[in-house]
Coordinates of C-alpha atoms in Angstrom, one line a residue:
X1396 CA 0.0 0.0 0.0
X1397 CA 1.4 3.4 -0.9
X1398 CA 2.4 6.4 1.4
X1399 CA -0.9 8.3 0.2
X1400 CA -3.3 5.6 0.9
X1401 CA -2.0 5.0 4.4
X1402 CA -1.8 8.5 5.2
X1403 CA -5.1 9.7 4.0
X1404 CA -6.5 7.3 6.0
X1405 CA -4.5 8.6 9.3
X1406 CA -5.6 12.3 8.5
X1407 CA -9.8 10.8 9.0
X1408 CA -11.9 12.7 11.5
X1409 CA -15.1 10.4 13.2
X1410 CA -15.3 12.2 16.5
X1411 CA -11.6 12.0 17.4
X1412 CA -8.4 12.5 15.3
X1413 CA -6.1 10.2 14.2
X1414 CA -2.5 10.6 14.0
X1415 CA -0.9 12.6 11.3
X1416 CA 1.7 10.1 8.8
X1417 CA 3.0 12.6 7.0
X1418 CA 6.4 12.0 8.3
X1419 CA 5.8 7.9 8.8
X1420 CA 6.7 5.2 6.6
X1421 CA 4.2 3.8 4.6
X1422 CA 3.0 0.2 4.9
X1423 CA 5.0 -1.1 1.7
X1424 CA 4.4 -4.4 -0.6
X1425 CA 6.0 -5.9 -3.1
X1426 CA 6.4 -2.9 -5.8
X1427 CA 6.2 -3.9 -9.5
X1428 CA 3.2 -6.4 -8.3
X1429 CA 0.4 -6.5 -11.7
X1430 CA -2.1 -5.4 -8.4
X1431 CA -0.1 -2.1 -6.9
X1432 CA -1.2 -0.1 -9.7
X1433 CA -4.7 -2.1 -10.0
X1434 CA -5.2 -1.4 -6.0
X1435 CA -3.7 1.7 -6.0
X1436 CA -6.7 3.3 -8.5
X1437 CA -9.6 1.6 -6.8
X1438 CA -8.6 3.3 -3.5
X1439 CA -8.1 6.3 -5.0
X1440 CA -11.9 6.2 -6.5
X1441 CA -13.2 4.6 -3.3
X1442 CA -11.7 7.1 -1.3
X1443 CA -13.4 10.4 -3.4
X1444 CA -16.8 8.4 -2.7
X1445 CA -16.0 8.2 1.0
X1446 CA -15.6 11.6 1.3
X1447 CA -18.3 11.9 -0.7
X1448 CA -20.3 9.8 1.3
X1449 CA -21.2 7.6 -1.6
X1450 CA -20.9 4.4 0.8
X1451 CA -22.6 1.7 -1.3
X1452 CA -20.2 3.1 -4.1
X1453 CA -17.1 3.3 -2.4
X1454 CA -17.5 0.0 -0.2
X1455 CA -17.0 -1.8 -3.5
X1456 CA -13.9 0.3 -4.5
X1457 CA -12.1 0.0 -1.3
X1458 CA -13.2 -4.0 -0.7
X1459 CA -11.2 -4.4 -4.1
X1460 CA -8.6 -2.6 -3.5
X1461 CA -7.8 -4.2 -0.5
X1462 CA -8.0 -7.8 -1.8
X1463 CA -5.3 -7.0 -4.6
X1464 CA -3.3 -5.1 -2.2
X1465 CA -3.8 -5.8 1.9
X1466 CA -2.7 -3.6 4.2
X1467 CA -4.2 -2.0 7.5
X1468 CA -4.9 1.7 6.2
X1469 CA -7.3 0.4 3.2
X1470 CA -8.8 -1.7 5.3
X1471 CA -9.4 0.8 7.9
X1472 CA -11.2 3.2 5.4
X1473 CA -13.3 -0.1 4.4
X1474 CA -14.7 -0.2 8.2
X1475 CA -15.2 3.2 8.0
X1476 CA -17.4 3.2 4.7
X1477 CA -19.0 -0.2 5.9
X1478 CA -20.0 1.9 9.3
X1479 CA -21.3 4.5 7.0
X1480 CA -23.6 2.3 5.6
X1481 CA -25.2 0.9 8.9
X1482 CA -23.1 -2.3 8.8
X1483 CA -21.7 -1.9 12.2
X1484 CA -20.8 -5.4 12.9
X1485 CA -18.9 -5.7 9.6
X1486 CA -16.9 -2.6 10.6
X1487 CA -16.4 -3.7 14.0
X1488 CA -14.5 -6.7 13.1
X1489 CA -12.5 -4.8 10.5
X1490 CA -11.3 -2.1 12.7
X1491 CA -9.8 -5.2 14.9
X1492 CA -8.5 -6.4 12.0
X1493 CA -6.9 -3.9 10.9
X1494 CA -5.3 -2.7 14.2
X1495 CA -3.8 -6.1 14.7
X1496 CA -2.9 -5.9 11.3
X1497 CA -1.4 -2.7 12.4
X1498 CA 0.6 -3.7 15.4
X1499 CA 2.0 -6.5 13.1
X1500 CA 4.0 -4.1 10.7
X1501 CA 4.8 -1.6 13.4
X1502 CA 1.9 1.0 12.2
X1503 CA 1.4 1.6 16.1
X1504 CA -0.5 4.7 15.2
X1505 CA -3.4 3.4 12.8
X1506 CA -3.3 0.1 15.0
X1507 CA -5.0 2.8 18.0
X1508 CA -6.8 4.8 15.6
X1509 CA -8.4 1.5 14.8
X1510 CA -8.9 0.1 18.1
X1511 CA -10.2 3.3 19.4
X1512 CA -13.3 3.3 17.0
X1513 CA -13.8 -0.4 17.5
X1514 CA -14.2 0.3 21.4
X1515 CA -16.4 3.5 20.9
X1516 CA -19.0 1.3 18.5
X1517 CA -19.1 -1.7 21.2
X1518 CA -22.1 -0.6 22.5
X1519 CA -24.2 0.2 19.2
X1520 CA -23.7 -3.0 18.3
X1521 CA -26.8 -5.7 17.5
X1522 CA -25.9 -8.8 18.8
X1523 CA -27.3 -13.0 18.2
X1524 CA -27.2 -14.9 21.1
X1525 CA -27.8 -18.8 20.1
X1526 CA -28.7 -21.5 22.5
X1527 CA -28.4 -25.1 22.1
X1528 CA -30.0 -26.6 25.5
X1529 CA -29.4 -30.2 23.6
X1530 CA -26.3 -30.1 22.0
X1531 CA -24.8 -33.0 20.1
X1532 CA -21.1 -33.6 18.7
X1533 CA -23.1 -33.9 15.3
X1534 CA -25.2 -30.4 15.2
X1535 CA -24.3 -28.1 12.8
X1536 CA -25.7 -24.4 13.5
X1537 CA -25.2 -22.1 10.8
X1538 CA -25.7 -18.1 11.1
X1539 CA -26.7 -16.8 7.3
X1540 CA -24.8 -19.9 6.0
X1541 CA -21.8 -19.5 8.2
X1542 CA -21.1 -22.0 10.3
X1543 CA -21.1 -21.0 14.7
X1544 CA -18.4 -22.5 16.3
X1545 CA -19.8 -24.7 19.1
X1546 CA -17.5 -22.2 21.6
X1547 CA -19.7 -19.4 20.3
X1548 CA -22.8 -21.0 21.2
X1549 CA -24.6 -19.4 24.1
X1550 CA -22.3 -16.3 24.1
X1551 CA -23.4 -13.0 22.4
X1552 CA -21.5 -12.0 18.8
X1553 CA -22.1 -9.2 17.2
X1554 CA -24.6 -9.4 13.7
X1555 CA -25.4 -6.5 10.8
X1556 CA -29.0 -5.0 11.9
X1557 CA -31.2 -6.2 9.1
X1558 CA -32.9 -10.0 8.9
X1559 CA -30.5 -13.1 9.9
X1560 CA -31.2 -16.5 9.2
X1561 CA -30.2 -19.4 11.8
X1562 CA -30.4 -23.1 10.8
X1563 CA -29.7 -26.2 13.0
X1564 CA -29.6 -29.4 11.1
X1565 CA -27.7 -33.1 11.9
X1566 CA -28.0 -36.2 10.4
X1567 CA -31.2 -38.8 10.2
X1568 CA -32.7 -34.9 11.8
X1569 CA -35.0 -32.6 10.5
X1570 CA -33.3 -29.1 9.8
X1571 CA -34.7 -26.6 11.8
X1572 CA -34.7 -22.6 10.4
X1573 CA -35.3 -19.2 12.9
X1574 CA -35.4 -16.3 11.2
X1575 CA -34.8 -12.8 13.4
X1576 CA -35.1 -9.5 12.5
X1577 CA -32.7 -6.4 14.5
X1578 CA -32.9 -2.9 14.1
X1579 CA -30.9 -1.6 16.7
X1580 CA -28.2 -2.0 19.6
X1581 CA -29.4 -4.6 21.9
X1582 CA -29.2 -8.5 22.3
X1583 CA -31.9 -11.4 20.6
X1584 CA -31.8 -14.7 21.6
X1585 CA -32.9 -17.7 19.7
X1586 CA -33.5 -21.3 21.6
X1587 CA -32.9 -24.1 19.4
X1588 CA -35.6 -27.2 19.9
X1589 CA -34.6 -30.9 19.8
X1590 CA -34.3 -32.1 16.6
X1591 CA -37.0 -34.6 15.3
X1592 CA -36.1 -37.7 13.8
X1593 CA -36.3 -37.5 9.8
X1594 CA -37.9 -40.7 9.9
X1595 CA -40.6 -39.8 12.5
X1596 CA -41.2 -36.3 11.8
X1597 CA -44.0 -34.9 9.9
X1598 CA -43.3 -31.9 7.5
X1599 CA -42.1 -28.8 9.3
X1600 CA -42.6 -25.2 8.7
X1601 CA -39.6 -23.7 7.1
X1602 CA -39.4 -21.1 9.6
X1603 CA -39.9 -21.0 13.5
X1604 CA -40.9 -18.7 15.9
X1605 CA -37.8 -16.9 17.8
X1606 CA -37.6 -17.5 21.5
X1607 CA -36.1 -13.7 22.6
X1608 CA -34.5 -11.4 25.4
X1609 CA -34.7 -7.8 23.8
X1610 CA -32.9 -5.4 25.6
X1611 CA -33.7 -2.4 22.8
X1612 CA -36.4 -2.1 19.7
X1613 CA -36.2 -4.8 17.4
X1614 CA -38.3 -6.3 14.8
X1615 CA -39.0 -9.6 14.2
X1616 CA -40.5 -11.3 10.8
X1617 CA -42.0 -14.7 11.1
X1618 CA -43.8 -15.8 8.1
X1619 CA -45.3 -18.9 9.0
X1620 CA -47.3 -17.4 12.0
X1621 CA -49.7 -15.0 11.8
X1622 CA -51.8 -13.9 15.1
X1623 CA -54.7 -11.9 13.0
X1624 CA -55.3 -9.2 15.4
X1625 CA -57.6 -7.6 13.5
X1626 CA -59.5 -10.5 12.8
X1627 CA -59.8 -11.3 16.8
X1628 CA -60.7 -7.5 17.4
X1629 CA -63.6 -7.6 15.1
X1630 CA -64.6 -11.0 16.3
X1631 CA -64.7 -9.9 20.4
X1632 CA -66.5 -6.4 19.1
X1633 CA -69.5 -8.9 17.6
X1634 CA -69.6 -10.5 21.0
X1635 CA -69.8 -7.6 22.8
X1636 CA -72.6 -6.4 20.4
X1637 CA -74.6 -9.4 21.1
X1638 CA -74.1 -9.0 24.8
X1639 CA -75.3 -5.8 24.6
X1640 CA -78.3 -6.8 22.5
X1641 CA -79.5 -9.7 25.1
X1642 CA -78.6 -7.3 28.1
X1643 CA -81.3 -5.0 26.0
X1644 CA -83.9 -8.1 25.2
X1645 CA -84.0 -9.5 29.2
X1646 CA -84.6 -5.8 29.9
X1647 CA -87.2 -5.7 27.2
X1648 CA -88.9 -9.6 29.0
X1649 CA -88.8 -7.6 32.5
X1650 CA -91.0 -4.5 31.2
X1651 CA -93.3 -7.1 29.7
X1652 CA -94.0 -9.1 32.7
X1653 CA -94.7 -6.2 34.7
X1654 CA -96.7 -4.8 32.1
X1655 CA -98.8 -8.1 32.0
X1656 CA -98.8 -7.9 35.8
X1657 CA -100.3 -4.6 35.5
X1658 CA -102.9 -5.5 33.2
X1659 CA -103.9 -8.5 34.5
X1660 CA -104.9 -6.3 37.9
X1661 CA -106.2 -4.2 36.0
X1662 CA -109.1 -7.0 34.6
X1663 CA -109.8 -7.9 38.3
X1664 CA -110.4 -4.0 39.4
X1665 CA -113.1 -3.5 36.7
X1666 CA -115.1 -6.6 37.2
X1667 CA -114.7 -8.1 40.4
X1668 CA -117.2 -10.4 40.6
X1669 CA -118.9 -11.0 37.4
X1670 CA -116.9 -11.3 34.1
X1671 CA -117.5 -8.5 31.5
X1672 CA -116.3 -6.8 27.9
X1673 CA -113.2 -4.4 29.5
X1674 CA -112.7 -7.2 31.6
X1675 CA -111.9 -9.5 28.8
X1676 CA -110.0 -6.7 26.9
X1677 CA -107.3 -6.0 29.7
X1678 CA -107.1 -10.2 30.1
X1679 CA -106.3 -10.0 26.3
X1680 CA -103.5 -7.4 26.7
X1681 CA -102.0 -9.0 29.8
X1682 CA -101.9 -12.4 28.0
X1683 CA -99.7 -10.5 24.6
X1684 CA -97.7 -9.0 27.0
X1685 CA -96.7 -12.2 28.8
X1686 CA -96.0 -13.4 25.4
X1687 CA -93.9 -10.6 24.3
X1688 CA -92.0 -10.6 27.8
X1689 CA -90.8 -15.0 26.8
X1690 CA -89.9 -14.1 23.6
X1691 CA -88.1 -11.1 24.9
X1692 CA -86.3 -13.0 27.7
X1693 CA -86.1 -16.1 25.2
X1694 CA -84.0 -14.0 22.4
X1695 CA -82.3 -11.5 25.3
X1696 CA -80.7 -14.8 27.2
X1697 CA -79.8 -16.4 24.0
X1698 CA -78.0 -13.4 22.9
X1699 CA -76.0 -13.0 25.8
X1700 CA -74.8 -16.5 25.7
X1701 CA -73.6 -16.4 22.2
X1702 CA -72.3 -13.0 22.4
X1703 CA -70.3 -14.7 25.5
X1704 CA -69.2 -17.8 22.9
X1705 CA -67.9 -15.2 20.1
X1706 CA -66.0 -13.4 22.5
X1707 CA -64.4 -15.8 23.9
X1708 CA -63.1 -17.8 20.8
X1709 CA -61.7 -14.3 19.6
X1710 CA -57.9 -15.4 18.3
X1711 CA -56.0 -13.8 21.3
X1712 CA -54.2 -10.6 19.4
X1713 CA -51.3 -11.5 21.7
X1714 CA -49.9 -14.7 21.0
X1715 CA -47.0 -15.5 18.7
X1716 CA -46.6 -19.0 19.1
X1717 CA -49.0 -20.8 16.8
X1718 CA -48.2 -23.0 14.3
X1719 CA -49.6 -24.2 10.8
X1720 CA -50.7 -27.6 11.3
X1721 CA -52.7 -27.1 14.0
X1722 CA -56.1 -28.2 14.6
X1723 CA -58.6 -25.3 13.6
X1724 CA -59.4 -23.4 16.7
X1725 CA -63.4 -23.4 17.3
X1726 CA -65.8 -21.5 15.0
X1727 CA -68.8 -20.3 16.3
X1728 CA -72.2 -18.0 14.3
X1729 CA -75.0 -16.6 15.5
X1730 CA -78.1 -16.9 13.4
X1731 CA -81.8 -15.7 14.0
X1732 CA -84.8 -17.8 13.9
X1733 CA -88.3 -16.4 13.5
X1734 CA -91.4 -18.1 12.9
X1735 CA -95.4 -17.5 13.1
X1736 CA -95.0 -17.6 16.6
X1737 CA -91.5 -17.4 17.9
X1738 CA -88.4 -15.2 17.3
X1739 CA -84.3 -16.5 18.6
X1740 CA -80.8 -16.6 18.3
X1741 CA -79.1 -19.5 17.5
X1742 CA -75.5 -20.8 17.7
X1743 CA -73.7 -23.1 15.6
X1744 CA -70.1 -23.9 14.1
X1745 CA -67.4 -26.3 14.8
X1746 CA -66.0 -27.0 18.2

C-alpha cells in the first residue's frame, strides 16, 4: 500500500483524530506487483466516494482494492465506509482487524486509531445470542450460511441489523430454520428445539418462531405465524354487540311481565265479581304482554350466551406462538330464527 493511501487514511476525523503520517513510513508491498497499480486506482476512487459519502459506491472500491493489495490503512477506510452504511458489525470486526494488522508491521498509530473506533461502537452493536440446550457432537448451527463455532454457542457476537437467518440441522434430523429480524443495539436470543427424527417427523414449517430477550427495539419477521389481530378484534367487538343486544332483550322480558302484571290487575279491578267486555279486553292485553315478555327474555338470554361464545373464541391478538398444522381453533355463528310464533338466536359452528 502506498504512502498516500495509508496517510489519507491517518488524517480521517469520526469524532476523534487520528495521528498525522505525513512524516511515517508507509506500509509497503512488493512494488512492480500486476495489483499495486490495479489497487492503487480503486482506493483512490473509493476514497473520493468516502468523502463523498457515496458508501454503497465506495465499499465496492475499497473492498477491491484491499483484496489486490492488503494492508491496514485500506482496510481501515473499508470499516469506515461499511459503518457508513449501517453495517456496524462488519466494521467492527475490520477495525480489529486492521489494528492487529497494524501492530503486526509496526503501524502503532493506525493500530490505535483502529482500536479506538472499534471500542467507541461496542455498545451500538446488535448482537445474536444462540442457545443449544441439547447439543450433540453432530449439530451443525449455521448463522446466514456461516457455520457458529460450538464455543460461540450461548455467548453473544455481534450481527449487521437487518434480517439473519439461523439453521440447525444433523444427520437422520430434520433441519430446523429461525429467522430474526434487529434494528438496533441490543441483544436477541434464539433457543434451538430438539431435533426430530427424519424418519418420524412430519413436514415442518420452514421457519420457527424466535424464542427472545430484547434489551432495545427490534423487529422480528416470522412468516409462517400470523396472530390476526384484526380479525380477533372484530370477532370480540361482535360478541360484545350481542351482549349488549340480550342485556337490552332480558330488559325488554322484564318490562313485559310487569306490564302483564299490571294488566292482569287491572281486569280484576273492573269486574270483580262478574266477568264483563273491559274485563276480557285487559285479560287479552295482559296475555300479549306475557307473550312478548318470553320471547323477549327467550331472544335476550340467547343473545348473551352467544355474544359470550364469540367473544371468547376471539384469536388472542397477543400470542405469537401458533403454528400451521394445528387443529382449527373453534368456530362459532350466531343466526336468527323467526317463525309464526316465535323469534331466537341461534348458535352453531365447529368445536
Amino acid at each position: 500500500m502506498t504512502a498516500a493511501r495509508a496517510d489519507w487514511c491517518s488524517r480521517l476525523s469520526i469524532g476523534f483524530v487520528l495521528a498525522s503520517l505525513v512524516a511515517a513510513p508507509a506500509v509497503a508491498h512488493a512494488d512492480g506487483s500486476p495489483n499495486t497499480g490495479r489497487a492503487e486506482a480503486a482506493y483512490r476512487e473509493g476514497r473520493t466516494l468516502l468523502e463523498a459519502k457515496r458508501y454503497d459506491e465506495a465499499c465496492p472500491k475499497l473492498a477491491e482494492s484491499q483484496k489486490l493489495d492488503p494492508g491496514a490503512g485500506t482496510l481501515l477506510a473499508l470499516a469506515l465506509c461499511h459503518e457508513g452504511q449501517g453495517k456496524t458489525a462488519t466494521a467492527w470486526a475490520e477495525l480489529n482487524e486492521a489494528a492487529r494488522i497494524g501492530k503486526k508491521v509496526g503501524r502503532s498509530d493506525l493500530a490505535n486509531a483502529a482500536q479506538k473506533r472499534a471500542q467507541a461502537m461496542e455498545p451500538s452493536l446488535a448482537k445474536l445470542v444462540v442457545r443449544v440446550p441439547q447439543a450433540s457432537d453432530d449439530l451443525a448451527i449455521t448463522c446466514d450460511g456461516n457455520p457458529v463455532a460450538a464455543t460461540d454457542l450461548g455467548s453473544p457476537f455481534p450481527v449487521d441489523p437487518g434480517e439473519h437467518k439461523v439453521e440447525a440441522s444433523a444427520p437422520g434430523k430434520v433441519a430446523r430454520s429461525y429467522t430474526v429480524r434487529l434494528s438496533g443495539a441490543g441483544v436477541v436470543e434464539i433457543v434451538v428445539d430438539k431435533l426430530d427424527d427424519a424418519h418420524e417427523a412430519t413436514p415442518a414449517p420452514a421457519t420457527k418462531p424466535v424464542s427472545t430477550t430484547q434489551t432495545t427495539s427490534a423487529e422480528y419477521d416470522d412468516p409462517v405465524h400470523d396472530s390476526s389481530p384484526n380479525r380477533g378484534g372484530a370477532q370480540r367487538t361482535v360478541g360484545l354487540l350481542l351482549v349488549g343486544a340480550g342485556i337490552i332483550g332480558v330488559g325488554a322480558g322484564a318490562y313485559f311481565v310487569g306490564k302483564g302484571l299490571s294488566e292482569s290487575s287491572e281486569a280484576r279491578r273492573t269486574c270483580p265479581t262478574t266477568p264483563c267486555e273491559s274485563q276480557t279486553d285487559a285479560n287479552d292485553r295482559a296475555k300479549d304482554s306475557m307473550k312478548t315478555s318470553v320471547i323477549a327474555f327467550t331472544a335476550g338470554t340467547v343473545a348473551v350466551a352467544a355474544g359470550t361464545i364469540v367473544y371468547l373464541l376471539a384469536p388472542s391478538t397477543s400470542s405469537s406462538s401458533r403454528q400451521t398444522g394445528q387443529a382449527p381453533k373453534p368456530v362459532a355463528r350466531v343466526v336468527p330464527h323467526a317463525g309464526p310464533s316465535e323469534l331466537g338466536l341461534g348458535v352453531v359452528g365447529s368445536f
